[in-house]
């Protein structure tokens, strides 16, 4: 079983790193006798994604931040006694998503690696590919959606619909793999750096309880439409204060979505019991 912090322990933390506990939804708990906990940790690594999902006996990592952030992921996993990563999902090959992957690959027994089907153009991608080769791991380069179940969590990873999204630095963002994790009555949606074209592709993905806001909270013209389509009860933004658009903050508030951001809240932990999701932050409350 995972070592989840108890509320009483949170109240004893120092004033410098006061923890706060919030309910992600208003749904009243009901009998979930067969449900085990799903714990999701959003690491505070600046404008980068590094997300760890841990269920009773399984681990999924979505993105690894920049070079150096792999140590932070490793520390969290080692503290929980984890030695195996069932799935490492690299949403796309920007340095703030793939940079820390070599450290993770070298430290843990990674059973499966999922990536989009294209070739990155940064040195961090080259190091990632070199490490995969050195470890004898062949990644699954997704051209079609894939589903799998770990413990009592049903995962679907959605592949990009195109093999070309144009030129330019931001074109790769639309290759982002999108992951849906269904844990009994809760659905968690992780959108990488999906931009307008990619969001249009997944507009019918269905409602979610928790949304990892795409593209570090930067302005996206159709994010409002996407939020209305998926109707999240709460949202998490992995970002720094310079990247988190004020217009996007206002949009999230207007739609009454309880939103947390690593730039304001530090490390964020979401724990699903199958009925509710509780949010634990290092500091502060939702927007």
Short mmCIF file of N, CA and C in Angstrom, two decimals, residues 60-62 87-91 113-116 140-148 154-161 175-181 189-190 198 202 205:
data_model
loop_
_atom_site.label_atom_id
_atom_site.label_comp_id
_atom_site.label_asym_id
_atom_site.label_seq_id
_atom_site.Cartn_x
_atom_site.Cartn_y
_atom_site.Cartn_z
N UNK A 60 3.02 4.56 -13.14
CA UNK A 60 3.08 5.18 -14.46
C UNK A 60 3.72 6.55 -14.30
N UNK A 61 4.62 6.89 -15.19
CA UNK A 61 5.23 8.22 -15.21
C UNK A 61 4.88 8.89 -16.52
N UNK A 62 4.35 10.11 -16.44
CA UNK A 62 4.04 10.89 -17.63
C UNK A 62 4.99 12.08 -17.68
N UNK A 87 4.76 1.81 -17.03
CA UNK A 87 4.71 2.58 -18.27
C UNK A 87 5.35 3.95 -18.06
N UNK A 88 6.28 4.28 -18.94
CA UNK A 88 6.82 5.63 -19.03
C UNK A 88 6.24 6.24 -20.30
N UNK A 89 5.45 7.29 -20.14
CA UNK A 89 4.81 7.95 -21.27
C UNK A 89 5.47 9.29 -21.50
N UNK A 90 6.11 9.45 -22.63
CA UNK A 90 6.69 10.73 -23.02
C UNK A 90 5.75 11.36 -24.03
N UNK A 91 5.09 12.44 -23.64
CA UNK A 91 4.02 12.99 -24.48
C UNK A 91 4.56 13.52 -25.81
N UNK A 113 7.70 1.81 -22.72
CA UNK A 113 7.88 3.23 -23.02
C UNK A 113 6.98 3.58 -24.20
N UNK A 114 6.12 4.58 -24.00
CA UNK A 114 5.21 5.04 -25.04
C UNK A 114 5.61 6.44 -25.49
N UNK A 115 5.69 6.64 -26.80
CA UNK A 115 6.02 7.96 -27.35
C UNK A 115 5.17 8.18 -28.60
N UNK A 116 5.05 9.44 -29.04
CA UNK A 116 4.46 9.67 -30.36
C UNK A 116 5.43 9.21 -31.45
N UNK A 140 7.28 2.02 -27.81
CA UNK A 140 6.10 1.87 -28.65
C UNK A 140 5.75 3.26 -29.19
N UNK A 141 5.98 3.46 -30.49
CA UNK A 141 5.70 4.74 -31.12
C UNK A 141 4.26 4.71 -31.63
N UNK A 142 3.40 5.40 -30.92
CA UNK A 142 1.97 5.22 -31.14
C UNK A 142 1.46 5.93 -32.39
N UNK A 143 0.84 5.13 -33.25
CA UNK A 143 0.09 5.66 -34.38
C UNK A 143 -1.40 5.50 -34.16
N UNK A 144 -1.74 4.63 -33.21
CA UNK A 144 -3.13 4.39 -32.84
C UNK A 144 -3.25 4.43 -31.32
N UNK A 145 -4.46 4.63 -30.84
CA UNK A 145 -4.70 4.66 -29.41
C UNK A 145 -4.40 3.29 -28.80
N UNK A 146 -4.05 3.29 -27.54
CA UNK A 146 -3.75 2.06 -26.84
C UNK A 146 -4.40 2.10 -25.46
N UNK A 147 -4.89 0.95 -24.99
CA UNK A 147 -5.51 0.87 -23.67
C UNK A 147 -4.88 -0.25 -22.86
N UNK A 148 -4.81 -0.06 -21.55
CA UNK A 148 -4.30 -1.10 -20.65
C UNK A 148 -4.86 -0.83 -19.25
N UNK A 154 -8.03 2.03 -15.35
CA UNK A 154 -8.08 1.78 -16.80
C UNK A 154 -7.48 2.97 -17.53
N UNK A 155 -6.43 2.71 -18.29
CA UNK A 155 -5.73 3.77 -19.01
C UNK A 155 -6.03 3.69 -20.51
N UNK A 156 -6.18 4.84 -21.13
CA UNK A 156 -6.18 4.95 -22.58
C UNK A 156 -5.23 6.07 -22.96
N UNK A 157 -4.32 5.77 -23.89
CA UNK A 157 -3.39 6.77 -24.39
C UNK A 157 -3.77 7.06 -25.83
N UNK A 158 -4.08 8.32 -26.10
CA UNK A 158 -4.58 8.73 -27.41
C UNK A 158 -3.44 9.26 -28.27
N UNK A 159 -3.27 8.64 -29.43
CA UNK A 159 -2.22 9.03 -30.36
C UNK A 159 -2.64 10.24 -31.19
N UNK A 160 -1.69 11.03 -31.66
CA UNK A 160 -2.05 12.14 -32.55
C UNK A 160 -2.67 11.61 -33.84
N UNK A 161 -3.54 12.41 -34.43
CA UNK A 161 -4.28 11.98 -35.62
C UNK A 161 -3.51 12.21 -36.92
N UNK A 175 1.76 16.89 -31.36
CA UNK A 175 1.99 15.45 -31.33
C UNK A 175 1.72 14.86 -29.94
N UNK A 176 1.42 15.71 -28.97
CA UNK A 176 1.32 15.25 -27.58
C UNK A 176 0.38 14.06 -27.42
N UNK A 177 0.91 13.00 -26.80
CA UNK A 177 0.06 11.91 -26.37
C UNK A 177 -0.85 12.43 -25.25
N UNK A 178 -2.10 12.02 -25.28
CA UNK A 178 -3.06 12.40 -24.25
C UNK A 178 -3.46 11.13 -23.51
N UNK A 179 -3.40 11.18 -22.18
CA UNK A 179 -3.67 10.00 -21.37
C UNK A 179 -4.91 10.20 -20.52
N UNK A 180 -5.81 9.24 -20.57
CA UNK A 180 -6.99 9.22 -19.70
C UNK A 180 -6.85 8.06 -18.73
N UNK A 181 -6.98 8.36 -17.44
CA UNK A 181 -6.93 7.33 -16.41
C UNK A 181 -8.28 7.31 -15.70
N UNK A 189 -7.41 13.33 -16.71
CA UNK A 189 -7.03 13.57 -18.10
C UNK A 189 -5.75 14.39 -18.15
N UNK A 190 -4.74 13.85 -18.85
CA UNK A 190 -3.42 14.47 -18.93
C UNK A 190 -3.15 14.82 -20.39
N UNK A 198 -4.62 20.00 -31.74
CA UNK A 198 -4.69 18.74 -30.99
C UNK A 198 -5.94 18.72 -30.09
N UNK A 202 -9.35 15.96 -29.78
CA UNK A 202 -9.83 15.23 -28.60
C UNK A 202 -11.03 15.93 -27.94
N UNK A 205 -13.51 13.66 -26.16
CA UNK A 205 -12.88 12.63 -25.33
C UNK A 205 -13.73 12.27 -24.11
#
